[in-house]
Amino acid sequence: LNNGLRANFACSAASLQGAAKEKDEVWREMIEAMSKGSMKSNMSFDFKSDGPWSGLTAARAIELVAHLPPTIEKLTIENAEFGREFMDGLIDGVKVFHNLELLQLKKTLVRGKDEGQEVSVRLAEVLARHTSIEGLILNYTDLIGTENVEQWGDTLFQNSTLTTFCEGGATKEIVEQLKEKTKDRSPQLRWQ
């Protein structure tokens, strides 16, 4: 198979899930191929305990996000509790996802005292300069809180391509602070 075809094959959920059950060598070959993908794609990973990605180790989950193809348009990650290194890898990816239109993180936690808020300052900085993102959904994460609400408010104000934002699970006070910070933004931010 040529590299492009191999990469497109590797981007399929079934291929990745199959490789995840194999030895490290097979797994690494598959994610290396995936990282070379050139087709615009939507990718979704749900790591819940009874889901198709439930047996993935933290080390492999970190490798997975570090090898996502740069052509992703929509990325959804759910039930990921793999720590700071996982989130750092995801943020590094978001930097190079030049086609990314929608990022959804649901029940994705860094854990540790304030670590989620600390690492998400980097995500906020990357998204402030991102030129294709239109939607950001952060549902039940530990990424926005009292320690970084100002940085996130700045990001939401600065990024003019971002039109839709959802922070489900945040306190009413946090949401109100973000809304206040972005009230004069143009275009107006649609809150979900």
PDB file of C-alpha atoms in Angstrom:
ATOM      1  CA  LEU A   1       0.000   0.000   0.000  1.00  0.00           C
ATOM      2  CA  ASN A   2       1.203   3.519  -0.650  1.00  0.00           C
ATOM      3  CA  ASN A   3       1.609   5.880   2.298  1.00  0.00           C
ATOM      4  CA  GLY A   4      -1.582   7.864   1.638  1.00  0.00           C
ATOM      5  CA  LEU A   5      -3.749   4.788   1.410  1.00  0.00           C
ATOM      6  CA  ARG A   6      -2.080   3.264   4.472  1.00  0.00           C
ATOM      7  CA  ALA A   7      -2.684   6.487   6.419  1.00  0.00           C
ATOM      8  CA  ASN A   8      -6.361   6.598   5.457  1.00  0.00           C
ATOM      9  CA  PHE A   9      -6.780   2.944   6.458  1.00  0.00           C
ATOM     10  CA  ALA A  10      -5.029   3.635   9.762  1.00  0.00           C
ATOM     11  CA  CYS A  11      -7.422   6.517  10.524  1.00  0.00           C
ATOM     12  CA  SER A  12     -10.422   4.191  10.710  1.00  0.00           C
ATOM     13  CA  ALA A  13     -11.644   3.370  14.197  1.00  0.00           C
ATOM     14  CA  ALA A  14     -11.757  -0.360  13.440  1.00  0.00           C
ATOM     15  CA  SER A  15      -8.128  -0.400  12.284  1.00  0.00           C
ATOM     16  CA  LEU A  16      -6.925   1.521  15.312  1.00  0.00           C
ATOM     17  CA  GLN A  17      -8.952  -0.578  17.730  1.00  0.00           C
ATOM     18  CA  GLY A  18      -7.601  -3.747  16.155  1.00  0.00           C
ATOM     19  CA  ALA A  19      -4.022  -2.495  16.412  1.00  0.00           C
ATOM     20  CA  ALA A  20      -4.602  -1.522  20.039  1.00  0.00           C
ATOM     21  CA  LYS A  21      -5.051  -5.219  20.847  1.00  0.00           C
ATOM     22  CA  GLU A  22      -1.736  -6.124  19.238  1.00  0.00           C
ATOM     23  CA  LYS A  23       1.880  -5.888  20.367  1.00  0.00           C
ATOM     24  CA  ASP A  24       3.585  -2.507  20.661  1.00  0.00           C
ATOM     25  CA  GLU A  25       5.286  -2.848  17.274  1.00  0.00           C
ATOM     26  CA  VAL A  26       1.979  -3.269  15.410  1.00  0.00           C
ATOM     27  CA  TRP A  27       0.361  -0.472  17.443  1.00  0.00           C
ATOM     28  CA  ARG A  28       3.198   1.953  16.710  1.00  0.00           C
ATOM     29  CA  GLU A  29       3.200   1.140  12.997  1.00  0.00           C
ATOM     30  CA  MET A  30      -0.527   1.888  12.846  1.00  0.00           C
ATOM     31  CA  ILE A  31      -0.368   5.211  14.687  1.00  0.00           C
ATOM     32  CA  GLU A  32       2.698   6.252  12.666  1.00  0.00           C
ATOM     33  CA  ALA A  33       0.727   5.564   9.482  1.00  0.00           C
ATOM     34  CA  MET A  34      -2.274   7.452  10.896  1.00  0.00           C
ATOM     35  CA  SER A  35      -0.131  10.501  11.633  1.00  0.00           C
ATOM     36  CA  LYS A  36       0.614  10.823   7.908  1.00  0.00           C
ATOM     37  CA  GLY A  37      -3.058  11.061   6.975  1.00  0.00           C
ATOM     38  CA  SER A  38      -3.881  13.741   4.432  1.00  0.00           C
ATOM     39  CA  MET A  39      -7.651  13.414   4.114  1.00  0.00           C
ATOM     40  CA  LYS A  40      -9.822  15.772   6.113  1.00  0.00           C
ATOM     41  CA  SER A  41     -11.464  13.674   8.765  1.00  0.00           C
ATOM     42  CA  ASN A  42     -13.617  13.539  11.853  1.00  0.00           C
ATOM     43  CA  MET A  43     -12.290  11.451  14.699  1.00  0.00           C
ATOM     44  CA  SER A  44     -13.941  10.412  17.933  1.00  0.00           C
ATOM     45  CA  PHE A  45     -12.520   8.518  20.903  1.00  0.00           C
ATOM     46  CA  ASP A  46     -14.652   7.461  23.851  1.00  0.00           C
ATOM     47  CA  PHE A  47     -12.583   5.804  26.568  1.00  0.00           C
ATOM     48  CA  LYS A  48     -15.479   4.813  28.850  1.00  0.00           C
ATOM     49  CA  SER A  49     -15.020   1.558  30.722  1.00  0.00           C
ATOM     50  CA  ASP A  50     -17.425  -0.454  28.563  1.00  0.00           C
ATOM     51  CA  GLY A  51     -16.546   1.192  25.247  1.00  0.00           C
ATOM     52  CA  PRO A  52     -14.341   0.144  22.329  1.00  0.00           C
ATOM     53  CA  TRP A  53     -11.325   2.035  23.704  1.00  0.00           C
ATOM     54  CA  SER A  54     -11.739   0.856  27.313  1.00  0.00           C
ATOM     55  CA  GLY A  55      -8.658  -1.350  27.411  1.00  0.00           C
ATOM     56  CA  LEU A  56      -6.264   1.275  26.125  1.00  0.00           C
ATOM     57  CA  THR A  57      -3.471   2.024  28.569  1.00  0.00           C
ATOM     58  CA  ALA A  58      -2.571   5.587  29.479  1.00  0.00           C
ATOM     59  CA  ALA A  59       0.721   5.206  27.606  1.00  0.00           C
ATOM     60  CA  ARG A  60      -1.071   4.172  24.409  1.00  0.00           C
ATOM     61  CA  ALA A  61      -3.707   6.885  24.793  1.00  0.00           C
ATOM     62  CA  ILE A  62      -0.883   9.432  25.016  1.00  0.00           C
ATOM     63  CA  GLU A  63       0.744   7.948  21.906  1.00  0.00           C
ATOM     64  CA  LEU A  64      -2.608   8.035  20.135  1.00  0.00           C
ATOM     65  CA  VAL A  65      -3.188  11.775  20.641  1.00  0.00           C
ATOM     66  CA  ALA A  66       0.440  12.502  19.792  1.00  0.00           C
ATOM     67  CA  HIS A  67      -0.040  10.844  16.387  1.00  0.00           C
ATOM     68  CA  LEU A  68      -3.400  12.215  15.289  1.00  0.00           C
ATOM     69  CA  PRO A  69      -3.318  13.366  11.658  1.00  0.00           C
ATOM     70  CA  PRO A  70      -2.962  17.123  11.134  1.00  0.00           C
ATOM     71  CA  THR A  71      -5.980  17.208   8.802  1.00  0.00           C
ATOM     72  CA  ILE A  72      -8.644  16.599  11.464  1.00  0.00           C
ATOM     73  CA  GLU A  73     -11.713  18.806  11.105  1.00  0.00           C
ATOM     74  CA  LYS A  74     -13.704  17.548  14.083  1.00  0.00           C
ATOM     75  CA  LEU A  75     -12.235  15.862  17.129  1.00  0.00           C
ATOM     76  CA  THR A  76     -14.217  14.437  20.027  1.00  0.00           C
ATOM     77  CA  ILE A  77     -12.590  12.919  23.095  1.00  0.00           C
ATOM     78  CA  GLU A  78     -14.749  11.507  25.866  1.00  0.00           C
ATOM     79  CA  ASN A  79     -14.104   9.883  29.226  1.00  0.00           C
ATOM     80  CA  ALA A  80     -10.360  10.408  29.041  1.00  0.00           C
ATOM     81  CA  GLU A  81      -8.634  10.513  32.407  1.00  0.00           C
ATOM     82  CA  PHE A  82      -5.034  10.002  31.354  1.00  0.00           C
ATOM     83  CA  GLY A  83      -3.397  12.940  33.099  1.00  0.00           C
ATOM     84  CA  ARG A  84      -1.338  15.911  32.127  1.00  0.00           C
ATOM     85  CA  GLU A  85       0.863  14.152  29.555  1.00  0.00           C
ATOM     86  CA  PHE A  86      -2.246  13.156  27.575  1.00  0.00           C
ATOM     87  CA  MET A  87      -3.539  16.714  27.606  1.00  0.00           C
ATOM     88  CA  ASP A  88      -0.116  18.104  26.660  1.00  0.00           C
ATOM     89  CA  GLY A  89      -0.053  15.757  23.655  1.00  0.00           C
ATOM     90  CA  LEU A  90      -3.540  16.846  22.652  1.00  0.00           C
ATOM     91  CA  ILE A  91      -2.606  20.522  22.921  1.00  0.00           C
ATOM     92  CA  ASP A  92       0.501  19.951  20.795  1.00  0.00           C
ATOM     93  CA  GLY A  93      -1.774  18.373  18.198  1.00  0.00           C
ATOM     94  CA  VAL A  94      -4.289  21.221  18.247  1.00  0.00           C
ATOM     95  CA  LYS A  95      -1.404  23.554  17.336  1.00  0.00           C
ATOM     96  CA  VAL A  96      -0.966  21.763  14.006  1.00  0.00           C
ATOM     97  CA  PHE A  97      -4.597  20.851  13.247  1.00  0.00           C
ATOM     98  CA  HIS A  98      -4.985  23.651  10.694  1.00  0.00           C
ATOM     99  CA  ASN A  99      -8.385  22.364   9.521  1.00  0.00           C
ATOM    100  CA  LEU A 100      -9.846  21.885  13.009  1.00  0.00           C
ATOM    101  CA  GLU A 101     -13.355  23.320  13.138  1.00  0.00           C
ATOM    102  CA  LEU A 102     -14.739  21.610  16.235  1.00  0.00           C
ATOM    103  CA  LEU A 103     -13.040  20.364  19.393  1.00  0.00           C
ATOM    104  CA  GLN A 104     -15.175  18.503  21.909  1.00  0.00           C
ATOM    105  CA  LEU A 105     -13.790  17.318  25.219  1.00  0.00           C
ATOM    106  CA  LYS A 106     -16.390  15.548  27.322  1.00  0.00           C
ATOM    107  CA  LYS A 107     -15.727  14.086  30.753  1.00  0.00           C
ATOM    108  CA  THR A 108     -12.045  14.501  30.072  1.00  0.00           C
ATOM    109  CA  LEU A 109     -10.076  15.145  33.243  1.00  0.00           C
ATOM    110  CA  VAL A 110      -6.451  15.865  34.007  1.00  0.00           C
ATOM    111  CA  ARG A 111      -6.940  15.333  37.749  1.00  0.00           C
ATOM    112  CA  GLY A 112      -4.646  16.516  40.485  1.00  0.00           C
ATOM    113  CA  LYS A 113      -5.004  19.716  42.442  1.00  0.00           C
ATOM    114  CA  ASP A 114      -5.427  22.492  39.862  1.00  0.00           C
ATOM    115  CA  GLU A 115      -3.424  20.548  37.219  1.00  0.00           C
ATOM    116  CA  GLY A 116      -6.315  20.666  34.753  1.00  0.00           C
ATOM    117  CA  GLN A 117      -6.510  24.429  35.022  1.00  0.00           C
ATOM    118  CA  GLU A 118      -2.729  24.781  34.765  1.00  0.00           C
ATOM    119  CA  VAL A 119      -2.370  22.696  31.613  1.00  0.00           C
ATOM    120  CA  SER A 120      -5.437  24.222  29.991  1.00  0.00           C
ATOM    121  CA  VAL A 121      -3.824  27.671  30.056  1.00  0.00           C
ATOM    122  CA  ARG A 122      -1.643  26.272  27.239  1.00  0.00           C
ATOM    123  CA  LEU A 123      -4.765  25.117  25.404  1.00  0.00           C
ATOM    124  CA  ALA A 124      -6.285  28.573  25.805  1.00  0.00           C
ATOM    125  CA  GLU A 125      -3.125  30.189  24.403  1.00  0.00           C
ATOM    126  CA  VAL A 126      -3.113  27.838  21.394  1.00  0.00           C
ATOM    127  CA  LEU A 127      -6.812  28.400  20.710  1.00  0.00           C
ATOM    128  CA  ALA A 128      -6.473  32.184  20.982  1.00  0.00           C
ATOM    129  CA  ARG A 129      -4.336  32.068  17.817  1.00  0.00           C
ATOM    130  CA  HIS A 130      -6.110  29.196  16.051  1.00  0.00           C
ATOM    131  CA  THR A 131      -7.541  30.309  12.723  1.00  0.00           C
ATOM    132  CA  SER A 132     -10.001  27.566  11.798  1.00  0.00           C
ATOM    133  CA  ILE A 133     -11.759  26.557  15.020  1.00  0.00           C
ATOM    134  CA  GLU A 134     -15.444  27.443  15.063  1.00  0.00           C
ATOM    135  CA  GLY A 135     -16.757  25.365  17.945  1.00  0.00           C
ATOM    136  CA  LEU A 136     -15.346  24.443  21.347  1.00  0.00           C
ATOM    137  CA  ILE A 137     -17.245  22.184  23.704  1.00  0.00           C
ATOM    138  CA  LEU A 138     -15.797  21.470  27.135  1.00  0.00           C
ATOM    139  CA  ASN A 139     -18.335  19.352  29.031  1.00  0.00           C
ATOM    140  CA  TYR A 140     -17.519  18.159  32.529  1.00  0.00           C
ATOM    141  CA  THR A 141     -13.799  18.757  32.387  1.00  0.00           C
ATOM    142  CA  ASP A 142     -11.434  20.199  34.972  1.00  0.00           C
ATOM    143  CA  LEU A 143      -9.976  22.646  32.466  1.00  0.00           C
ATOM    144  CA  ILE A 144     -11.663  25.934  33.377  1.00  0.00           C
ATOM    145  CA  GLY A 145     -11.934  27.247  36.923  1.00  0.00           C
ATOM    146  CA  THR A 146     -11.195  30.187  39.158  1.00  0.00           C
ATOM    147  CA  GLU A 147      -7.436  29.961  38.539  1.00  0.00           C
ATOM    148  CA  ASN A 148      -7.631  30.442  34.766  1.00  0.00           C
ATOM    149  CA  VAL A 149     -11.004  31.981  33.956  1.00  0.00           C
ATOM    150  CA  GLU A 150      -9.289  35.260  32.952  1.00  0.00           C
ATOM    151  CA  GLN A 151      -7.065  33.520  30.383  1.00  0.00           C
ATOM    152  CA  TRP A 152     -10.040  31.658  28.956  1.00  0.00           C
ATOM    153  CA  GLY A 153     -12.058  34.874  28.789  1.00  0.00           C
ATOM    154  CA  ASP A 154      -9.203  36.469  26.835  1.00  0.00           C
ATOM    155  CA  THR A 155      -9.069  33.512  24.455  1.00  0.00           C
ATOM    156  CA  LEU A 156     -12.799  33.558  23.813  1.00  0.00           C
ATOM    157  CA  PHE A 157     -12.626  37.297  23.165  1.00  0.00           C
ATOM    158  CA  GLN A 158      -9.565  37.174  20.892  1.00  0.00           C
ATOM    159  CA  ASN A 159     -10.422  34.255  18.625  1.00  0.00           C
ATOM    160  CA  SER A 160     -12.825  35.643  16.023  1.00  0.00           C
ATOM    161  CA  THR A 161     -13.292  32.335  14.145  1.00  0.00           C
ATOM    162  CA  LEU A 162     -14.730  30.688  17.264  1.00  0.00           C
ATOM    163  CA  THR A 163     -18.498  31.144  17.105  1.00  0.00           C
ATOM    164  CA  THR A 164     -19.832  28.472  19.472  1.00  0.00           C
ATOM    165  CA  PHE A 165     -18.725  27.677  23.017  1.00  0.00           C
ATOM    166  CA  CYS A 166     -20.053  25.327  25.659  1.00  0.00           C
ATOM    167  CA  GLU A 167     -18.655  24.802  29.152  1.00  0.00           C
ATOM    168  CA  GLY A 168     -21.055  22.306  30.661  1.00  0.00           C
ATOM    169  CA  GLY A 169     -20.354  21.509  34.271  1.00  0.00           C
ATOM    170  CA  ALA A 170     -18.709  24.814  35.162  1.00  0.00           C
ATOM    171  CA  THR A 171     -20.104  26.793  38.059  1.00  0.00           C
ATOM    172  CA  LYS A 172     -22.577  29.540  37.309  1.00  0.00           C
ATOM    173  CA  GLU A 173     -19.992  32.085  38.500  1.00  0.00           C
ATOM    174  CA  ILE A 174     -17.365  30.861  36.014  1.00  0.00           C
ATOM    175  CA  VAL A 175     -19.834  30.974  33.115  1.00  0.00           C
ATOM    176  CA  GLU A 176     -20.963  34.471  34.132  1.00  0.00           C
ATOM    177  CA  GLN A 177     -17.342  35.672  34.270  1.00  0.00           C
ATOM    178  CA  LEU A 178     -16.698  34.278  30.777  1.00  0.00           C
ATOM    179  CA  LYS A 179     -19.873  35.866  29.414  1.00  0.00           C
ATOM    180  CA  GLU A 180     -18.958  39.211  30.965  1.00  0.00           C
ATOM    181  CA  LYS A 181     -15.455  39.057  29.502  1.00  0.00           C
ATOM    182  CA  THR A 182     -16.817  38.356  26.003  1.00  0.00           C
ATOM    183  CA  LYS A 183     -19.927  40.571  25.969  1.00  0.00           C
ATOM    184  CA  ASP A 184     -18.375  43.111  23.570  1.00  0.00           C
ATOM    185  CA  ARG A 185     -16.911  40.474  21.265  1.00  0.00           C
ATOM    186  CA  SER A 186     -17.570  40.607  17.553  1.00  0.00           C
ATOM    187  CA  PRO A 187     -18.873  38.365  16.217  1.00  0.00           C
ATOM    188  CA  GLN A 188     -21.017  37.451  19.179  1.00  0.00           C
ATOM    189  CA  LEU A 189     -20.205  34.109  20.762  1.00  0.00           C
ATOM    190  CA  ARG A 190     -23.061  31.594  20.753  1.00  0.00           C
ATOM    191  CA  TRP A 191     -23.290  29.851  24.135  1.00  0.00           C
ATOM    192  CA  GLN A 192     -24.679  26.340  24.376  1.00  0.00           C
TER     193      GLN A 192
END
